[in-house]
Amino acid sequence: MIEIDTKKFGVLTTNYESDLEQIITQIAEYYPNFDERRREKVARAFCFAEHTHRDQKRASGEPYFTHPIAATKILLQIEPDLDTVCACLMHDVIEDTPVTADEIEAEFDSHIRFLCEGVEKVAKVRISKTDSHQKKFQNVQKLFVAMAQDMRVIFIKLADRIHNLSTLKYVPLEKRERIAKESLEIYVPIAEKFGVNKFKNQLEHYCFEALYPKEFHRLQTEVEISAKARLKFIDKARKDLLRKLGEEGLQVHTVKARKKTMYSLFLKMQRKGFRHVDEVYDLFGVRVILESESDCYRALGVIHANWKPVSNRFKDYIALPKPNGYKSLHTTVLGLGQNHLPTEVQIRTAKMDLDAEKGPAAHWAYKTSGGSNFDEEYLKKTAWVPNKITKSKDYDPQEFFQAVANTLFSERIYVFTPKGDLKFFAKGATPVDLAYAIHSDIGNSCTGALVNGIIKPLNYQMQNGDIVSILTKPGRRPNPLWLNFIISNSAKDKIRSFFRKEGEEIVMPASVEPRPTLSLPVRKKVRPAKKPVISGKPSDFSLVIGGETDMPYRLAECCMPEIGDPIVAHKGRGLKFMVHAADCSELEHHNPQRIFEANFLIEKRLKVCVVNRKNVLLKITAVIAKHDIDIYRMKSRVLADKTGLLDFVLHVHSENEYQALLKDIERNPAFVRFVEQ
């Protein structure tokens, strides 16, 4: 019998000795130097939690302590450190028993107390379909505030949530659906972002079963039937790969079968319009685990030399990892294992496999960084959490939610610096986001960007694979209007920090959404450059070249671009830019690195009389923003008849664009009349 001496409860024993032995044995398999002192610490946490929950029952009628045991066994799949294991065993003690955080600290230490308190705070977060938007934003903020204190809190919460999902059949239907929906919308993206595939797959599995039970059980039956035939081919493929790779002298750790998860199978069938599992050829695949990156590429060569690769199915996630750090080579070949269907093969190192399956929680065992219990890989994978926002009182819950959405739920892109460094951003990120990601000084002084050799304005939305060089100018200050189009939290924080240090207040024009689509000019008077007067064309326009006004230019006589035409500017050896229509054939003879983005800019004065009521300015500027028109200057006042007068100076690209805007404003319910200039 195991006997544990505790400060609060004296000598404790356990009625779950086999479960404790199983947990200790599993830890010993991955934990170096798991000595008697460390074993006793885990056993003490186990007995302490069992004693505090001794009279409690779950909805299923089982003793409550079966839940912390099950959650801890799930947590051990990702090989966490001992403090995380102990906190998981006691994760419900503060919330559900009379034991206090002080007593946990007295019995163990401040680190375990901190983790238990963090999980207790997360446990209070409930996102109900009846909540208002503001309440949902507040709850998400509470979740991330608790997470930001120590990322291990969320690993415990994920394990806790997985076990709760597995026992949903014991709770009422409405609560079951709420928990599953909340898990799918919040916890699955978090697990994916951290790269903890084991947890992500289990969460999706149980959510799918709870939310779509008929589809789940139908697919489950079809998969079982299909598996009997397909696994014979997969086993043959595994043996063929081991033989061929061994003949080439490659040290193969293992070759194992990989099965598509039920939820990803369900989503693929919906996306492709498939009605039966037999239509999905990559239900099963093969994963090859090797020693080094170079072995991965050698193995890829061997596989392609022996089996025909399927075109457009090769993905190199080693050279270009996924945003969550996932690395692997993926290819699909024909004839492997004498299979008549294509077979997907994943090739990776043992460390890549550990990262993919267990995520950053397993990184405590590697070399540490900066005195932390976790290595640099862990720090990289957890750096996306909006840490500064969680600690600042300047952000309301809705703004915080937008910041989380930009990093957690949005599609990701990758770009390269001129040195070949890879940077990941949410889709829609701009060169300003990149500039601040490199260094605050570069962000503060940026004036434009060279994208794939062509100058682009600062509000350009970067695309996958772009090579982006930031252009800077000494003495340049950040423009507060950048806040309207950048999307990374760190860039926004750095701009706000700059103006706080300068003792300046940021005054922003009203906008319809957190990130309007309008591009924003530098706030200076636009003086049209001297230009030839061309018959039939207005001379009251200016040009923006490479994001800058007042650049000397001439209109090319070969194509004679008109206002409203798409244009580019070529910088020859002279002092002036030559402005061509974007489809001008002469451009084929010029160096593309000397071709700059350009557009016509027409200044329009718009005075509109509106009903004077709440948010009317917001609604009218929203219409302008929808047309991607720049608001250069704006004033407003109340007229004698109690209506409101909005006076705009706009920068438009063509007369047609301006007329379309006027029609949209007329359709707005707040519109009264246009005022003559």
PDB file of C-alpha atoms in Angstrom, residues 498-675:
ATOM      1  CA  PHE A 498       5.961  55.483 -29.796  1.00  0.00           C
ATOM      2  CA  PHE A 499       3.285  58.154 -29.396  1.00  0.00           C
ATOM      3  CA  ARG A 500       2.924  57.531 -25.660  1.00  0.00           C
ATOM      4  CA  LYS A 501       6.666  58.160 -25.224  1.00  0.00           C
ATOM      5  CA  GLU A 502       6.336  61.338 -27.303  1.00  0.00           C
ATOM      6  CA  GLY A 503       3.466  62.471 -25.079  1.00  0.00           C
ATOM      7  CA  GLU A 504       1.137  62.662 -28.076  1.00  0.00           C
ATOM      8  CA  GLU A 505      -2.455  61.507 -28.323  1.00  0.00           C
ATOM      9  CA  ILE A 506      -3.500  59.417 -31.307  1.00  0.00           C
ATOM     10  CA  VAL A 507      -6.575  60.928 -32.941  1.00  0.00           C
ATOM     11  CA  MET A 508      -8.221  58.543 -35.384  1.00  0.00           C
ATOM     12  CA  PRO A 509     -11.022  59.225 -37.864  1.00  0.00           C
ATOM     13  CA  ALA A 510     -14.154  57.150 -37.466  1.00  0.00           C
ATOM     14  CA  SER A 511     -14.016  53.807 -39.227  1.00  0.00           C
ATOM     15  CA  VAL A 512     -16.595  51.132 -39.847  1.00  0.00           C
ATOM     16  CA  GLU A 513     -14.548  48.123 -38.776  1.00  0.00           C
ATOM     17  CA  PRO A 514     -11.258  47.333 -37.017  1.00  0.00           C
ATOM     18  CA  ARG A 515      -9.408  47.105 -40.311  1.00  0.00           C
ATOM     19  CA  PRO A 516     -10.931  49.220 -43.101  1.00  0.00           C
ATOM     20  CA  THR A 517      -9.827  48.550 -46.626  1.00  0.00           C
ATOM     21  CA  LEU A 518      -9.061  52.141 -47.561  1.00  0.00           C
ATOM     22  CA  SER A 519      -5.420  53.077 -48.195  1.00  0.00           C
ATOM     23  CA  LEU A 520      -4.175  56.077 -46.273  1.00  0.00           C
ATOM     24  CA  PRO A 521      -1.970  58.845 -47.705  1.00  0.00           C
ATOM     25  CA  VAL A 522       0.742  60.740 -45.901  1.00  0.00           C
ATOM     26  CA  ARG A 523      -0.877  63.756 -44.263  1.00  0.00           C
ATOM     27  CA  LYS A 524       0.647  66.538 -46.289  1.00  0.00           C
ATOM     28  CA  LYS A 525      -0.668  68.862 -48.920  1.00  0.00           C
ATOM     29  CA  VAL A 526      -0.614  67.304 -52.385  1.00  0.00           C
ATOM     30  CA  ARG A 527       0.867  69.701 -54.901  1.00  0.00           C
ATOM     31  CA  PRO A 528       0.317  68.527 -58.475  1.00  0.00           C
ATOM     32  CA  ALA A 529       3.613  68.199 -60.285  1.00  0.00           C
ATOM     33  CA  LYS A 530       4.129  70.214 -63.454  1.00  0.00           C
ATOM     34  CA  LYS A 531       2.863  68.240 -66.378  1.00  0.00           C
ATOM     35  CA  PRO A 532       1.879  68.784 -69.991  1.00  0.00           C
ATOM     36  CA  VAL A 533      -1.693  69.804 -70.662  1.00  0.00           C
ATOM     37  CA  ILE A 534      -3.178  67.141 -72.895  1.00  0.00           C
ATOM     38  CA  SER A 535      -6.175  67.900 -75.027  1.00  0.00           C
ATOM     39  CA  GLY A 536      -9.404  66.414 -73.714  1.00  0.00           C
ATOM     40  CA  LYS A 537      -7.949  65.568 -70.278  1.00  0.00           C
ATOM     41  CA  PRO A 538      -8.271  67.507 -67.036  1.00  0.00           C
ATOM     42  CA  SER A 539      -5.098  68.991 -65.640  1.00  0.00           C
ATOM     43  CA  ASP A 540      -6.361  69.121 -62.037  1.00  0.00           C
ATOM     44  CA  PHE A 541      -4.984  65.755 -61.025  1.00  0.00           C
ATOM     45  CA  SER A 542      -1.792  64.472 -59.416  1.00  0.00           C
ATOM     46  CA  LEU A 543      -0.006  61.158 -59.474  1.00  0.00           C
ATOM     47  CA  VAL A 544       1.063  58.774 -56.735  1.00  0.00           C
ATOM     48  CA  ILE A 545       4.206  56.858 -57.662  1.00  0.00           C
ATOM     49  CA  GLY A 546       5.509  54.188 -55.326  1.00  0.00           C
ATOM     50  CA  GLY A 547       3.250  55.525 -52.579  1.00  0.00           C
ATOM     51  CA  GLU A 548       4.647  59.071 -52.852  1.00  0.00           C
ATOM     52  CA  THR A 549       3.237  62.268 -54.319  1.00  0.00           C
ATOM     53  CA  ASP A 550       5.162  65.183 -55.883  1.00  0.00           C
ATOM     54  CA  MET A 551       7.318  62.895 -58.000  1.00  0.00           C
ATOM     55  CA  PRO A 552       8.392  64.397 -61.371  1.00  0.00           C
ATOM     56  CA  TYR A 553       6.876  62.550 -64.314  1.00  0.00           C
ATOM     57  CA  ARG A 554       5.769  62.637 -67.954  1.00  0.00           C
ATOM     58  CA  LEU A 555       2.877  60.815 -69.594  1.00  0.00           C
ATOM     59  CA  ALA A 556       4.209  58.362 -72.170  1.00  0.00           C
ATOM     60  CA  GLU A 557       3.231  59.319 -75.733  1.00  0.00           C
ATOM     61  CA  CYS A 558       3.251  55.671 -76.842  1.00  0.00           C
ATOM     62  CA  CYS A 559       0.082  54.826 -74.916  1.00  0.00           C
ATOM     63  CA  MET A 560      -1.168  58.204 -73.572  1.00  0.00           C
ATOM     64  CA  PRO A 561      -2.845  56.858 -70.386  1.00  0.00           C
ATOM     65  CA  GLU A 562      -6.060  58.563 -69.353  1.00  0.00           C
ATOM     66  CA  ILE A 563      -7.401  59.261 -65.892  1.00  0.00           C
ATOM     67  CA  GLY A 564      -8.935  56.078 -64.548  1.00  0.00           C
ATOM     68  CA  ASP A 565      -6.631  53.772 -66.524  1.00  0.00           C
ATOM     69  CA  PRO A 566      -4.446  51.313 -64.598  1.00  0.00           C
ATOM     70  CA  ILE A 567      -0.905  52.746 -64.836  1.00  0.00           C
ATOM     71  CA  VAL A 568       2.717  52.098 -63.826  1.00  0.00           C
ATOM     72  CA  ALA A 569       5.755  54.371 -63.747  1.00  0.00           C
ATOM     73  CA  HIS A 570       9.144  53.561 -65.260  1.00  0.00           C
ATOM     74  CA  LYS A 571      12.288  55.212 -63.902  1.00  0.00           C
ATOM     75  CA  GLY A 572      14.765  55.641 -66.706  1.00  0.00           C
ATOM     76  CA  ARG A 573      18.096  57.440 -66.618  1.00  0.00           C
ATOM     77  CA  GLY A 574      16.528  60.867 -66.597  1.00  0.00           C
ATOM     78  CA  LEU A 575      15.103  62.782 -63.673  1.00  0.00           C
ATOM     79  CA  LYS A 576      11.456  62.081 -64.467  1.00  0.00           C
ATOM     80  CA  PHE A 577       9.321  58.948 -64.286  1.00  0.00           C
ATOM     81  CA  MET A 578       7.640  57.885 -67.520  1.00  0.00           C
ATOM     82  CA  VAL A 579       4.001  56.953 -66.834  1.00  0.00           C
ATOM     83  CA  HIS A 580       2.587  54.160 -69.016  1.00  0.00           C
ATOM     84  CA  ALA A 581      -0.720  52.358 -69.210  1.00  0.00           C
ATOM     85  CA  ALA A 582      -0.286  49.096 -67.297  1.00  0.00           C
ATOM     86  CA  ASP A 583      -0.841  47.058 -70.483  1.00  0.00           C
ATOM     87  CA  CYS A 584       1.521  49.118 -72.656  1.00  0.00           C
ATOM     88  CA  SER A 585       3.669  46.877 -74.863  1.00  0.00           C
ATOM     89  CA  GLU A 586       6.687  49.165 -74.406  1.00  0.00           C
ATOM     90  CA  LEU A 587       7.029  47.924 -70.833  1.00  0.00           C
ATOM     91  CA  GLU A 588       8.295  44.592 -72.125  1.00  0.00           C
ATOM     92  CA  HIS A 589      11.543  46.335 -73.117  1.00  0.00           C
ATOM     93  CA  HIS A 590      12.182  47.824 -69.666  1.00  0.00           C
ATOM     94  CA  ASN A 591      13.868  46.379 -66.593  1.00  0.00           C
ATOM     95  CA  PRO A 592      11.029  45.217 -64.286  1.00  0.00           C
ATOM     96  CA  GLN A 593      13.037  46.314 -61.238  1.00  0.00           C
ATOM     97  CA  ARG A 594      12.712  49.912 -62.436  1.00  0.00           C
ATOM     98  CA  ILE A 595       8.917  49.751 -62.806  1.00  0.00           C
ATOM     99  CA  PHE A 596       6.911  51.256 -59.942  1.00  0.00           C
ATOM    100  CA  GLU A 597       3.277  51.059 -58.932  1.00  0.00           C
ATOM    101  CA  ALA A 598       1.382  54.250 -59.760  1.00  0.00           C
ATOM    102  CA  ASN A 599      -2.125  55.632 -59.844  1.00  0.00           C
ATOM    103  CA  PHE A 600      -3.961  58.831 -60.706  1.00  0.00           C
ATOM    104  CA  LEU A 601      -5.181  60.899 -57.796  1.00  0.00           C
ATOM    105  CA  ILE A 602      -8.101  63.331 -58.196  1.00  0.00           C
ATOM    106  CA  GLU A 603      -9.015  65.607 -55.313  1.00  0.00           C
ATOM    107  CA  LYS A 604     -12.782  66.002 -54.837  1.00  0.00           C
ATOM    108  CA  ARG A 605     -14.676  68.209 -52.405  1.00  0.00           C
ATOM    109  CA  LEU A 606     -17.825  66.467 -51.173  1.00  0.00           C
ATOM    110  CA  LYS A 607     -20.402  68.209 -48.984  1.00  0.00           C
ATOM    111  CA  VAL A 608     -23.340  66.097 -47.897  1.00  0.00           C
ATOM    112  CA  CYS A 609     -26.228  67.054 -45.639  1.00  0.00           C
ATOM    113  CA  VAL A 610     -27.430  64.214 -43.381  1.00  0.00           C
ATOM    114  CA  VAL A 611     -29.935  63.497 -40.620  1.00  0.00           C
ATOM    115  CA  ASN A 612     -28.227  64.474 -37.374  1.00  0.00           C
ATOM    116  CA  ARG A 613     -28.329  61.301 -35.343  1.00  0.00           C
ATOM    117  CA  LYS A 614     -26.016  58.868 -33.572  1.00  0.00           C
ATOM    118  CA  ASN A 615     -23.345  57.115 -35.683  1.00  0.00           C
ATOM    119  CA  VAL A 616     -24.277  58.971 -38.876  1.00  0.00           C
ATOM    120  CA  LEU A 617     -20.623  59.936 -39.497  1.00  0.00           C
ATOM    121  CA  LEU A 618     -19.635  56.314 -39.040  1.00  0.00           C
ATOM    122  CA  LYS A 619     -22.213  55.186 -41.596  1.00  0.00           C
ATOM    123  CA  ILE A 620     -21.185  57.697 -44.263  1.00  0.00           C
ATOM    124  CA  THR A 621     -17.457  57.031 -43.835  1.00  0.00           C
ATOM    125  CA  ALA A 622     -18.303  53.325 -44.086  1.00  0.00           C
ATOM    126  CA  VAL A 623     -19.809  53.942 -47.538  1.00  0.00           C
ATOM    127  CA  ILE A 624     -16.653  55.823 -48.570  1.00  0.00           C
ATOM    128  CA  ALA A 625     -14.428  53.062 -47.181  1.00  0.00           C
ATOM    129  CA  LYS A 626     -16.376  50.438 -49.142  1.00  0.00           C
ATOM    130  CA  HIS A 627     -15.329  52.187 -52.354  1.00  0.00           C
ATOM    131  CA  ASP A 628     -11.670  52.165 -51.237  1.00  0.00           C
ATOM    132  CA  ILE A 629     -11.526  55.970 -51.425  1.00  0.00           C
ATOM    133  CA  ASP A 630      -9.123  57.957 -49.254  1.00  0.00           C
ATOM    134  CA  ILE A 631     -10.501  60.570 -46.871  1.00  0.00           C
ATOM    135  CA  TYR A 632      -7.833  63.283 -46.957  1.00  0.00           C
ATOM    136  CA  ARG A 633      -9.633  65.774 -44.735  1.00  0.00           C
ATOM    137  CA  MET A 634     -13.018  65.918 -43.006  1.00  0.00           C
ATOM    138  CA  LYS A 635     -15.022  68.505 -41.041  1.00  0.00           C
ATOM    139  CA  SER A 636     -18.562  68.440 -39.665  1.00  0.00           C
ATOM    140  CA  ARG A 637     -21.029  70.887 -38.154  1.00  0.00           C
ATOM    141  CA  VAL A 638     -24.720  71.230 -37.331  1.00  0.00           C
ATOM    142  CA  LEU A 639     -26.768  73.544 -39.601  1.00  0.00           C
ATOM    143  CA  ALA A 640     -29.554  75.881 -38.589  1.00  0.00           C
ATOM    144  CA  ASP A 641     -32.207  73.346 -39.626  1.00  0.00           C
ATOM    145  CA  LYS A 642     -30.644  70.825 -37.197  1.00  0.00           C
ATOM    146  CA  THR A 643     -29.290  68.651 -39.985  1.00  0.00           C
ATOM    147  CA  GLY A 644     -25.613  67.725 -40.063  1.00  0.00           C
ATOM    148  CA  LEU A 645     -23.167  68.900 -42.718  1.00  0.00           C
ATOM    149  CA  LEU A 646     -20.271  66.563 -43.501  1.00  0.00           C
ATOM    150  CA  ASP A 647     -17.493  68.229 -45.504  1.00  0.00           C
ATOM    151  CA  PHE A 648     -14.974  65.827 -47.050  1.00  0.00           C
ATOM    152  CA  VAL A 649     -11.878  66.230 -49.198  1.00  0.00           C
ATOM    153  CA  LEU A 650     -11.475  62.909 -51.001  1.00  0.00           C
ATOM    154  CA  HIS A 651      -8.773  61.375 -53.154  1.00  0.00           C
ATOM    155  CA  VAL A 652     -10.343  59.287 -55.911  1.00  0.00           C
ATOM    156  CA  HIS A 653      -8.831  57.433 -58.824  1.00  0.00           C
ATOM    157  CA  SER A 654     -11.423  58.149 -61.491  1.00  0.00           C
ATOM    158  CA  GLU A 655     -14.609  60.084 -62.188  1.00  0.00           C
ATOM    159  CA  ASN A 656     -16.561  56.816 -62.511  1.00  0.00           C
ATOM    160  CA  GLU A 657     -15.416  55.786 -59.057  1.00  0.00           C
ATOM    161  CA  TYR A 658     -16.602  59.103 -57.629  1.00  0.00           C
ATOM    162  CA  GLN A 659     -20.029  58.935 -59.331  1.00  0.00           C
ATOM    163  CA  ALA A 660     -20.553  55.403 -58.002  1.00  0.00           C
ATOM    164  CA  LEU A 661     -19.822  56.706 -54.512  1.00  0.00           C
ATOM    165  CA  LEU A 662     -22.413  59.509 -54.861  1.00  0.00           C
ATOM    166  CA  LYS A 663     -25.092  56.996 -55.867  1.00  0.00           C
ATOM    167  CA  ASP A 664     -24.330  54.830 -52.832  1.00  0.00           C
ATOM    168  CA  ILE A 665     -24.492  57.811 -50.469  1.00  0.00           C
ATOM    169  CA  GLU A 666     -27.881  58.818 -51.917  1.00  0.00           C
ATOM    170  CA  ARG A 667     -29.224  55.360 -51.049  1.00  0.00           C
ATOM    171  CA  ASN A 668     -28.198  55.715 -47.397  1.00  0.00           C
ATOM    172  CA  PRO A 669     -31.211  56.365 -45.081  1.00  0.00           C
ATOM    173  CA  ALA A 670     -29.348  59.236 -43.381  1.00  0.00           C
ATOM    174  CA  PHE A 671     -28.867  61.130 -46.667  1.00  0.00           C
ATOM    175  CA  VAL A 672     -30.698  64.481 -47.068  1.00  0.00           C
ATOM    176  CA  ARG A 673     -29.002  66.286 -49.973  1.00  0.00           C
ATOM    177  CA  PHE A 674     -25.699  67.202 -51.563  1.00  0.00           C
ATOM    178  CA  VAL A 675     -24.520  70.771 -51.042  1.00  0.00           C
TER     179      VAL A 675
END
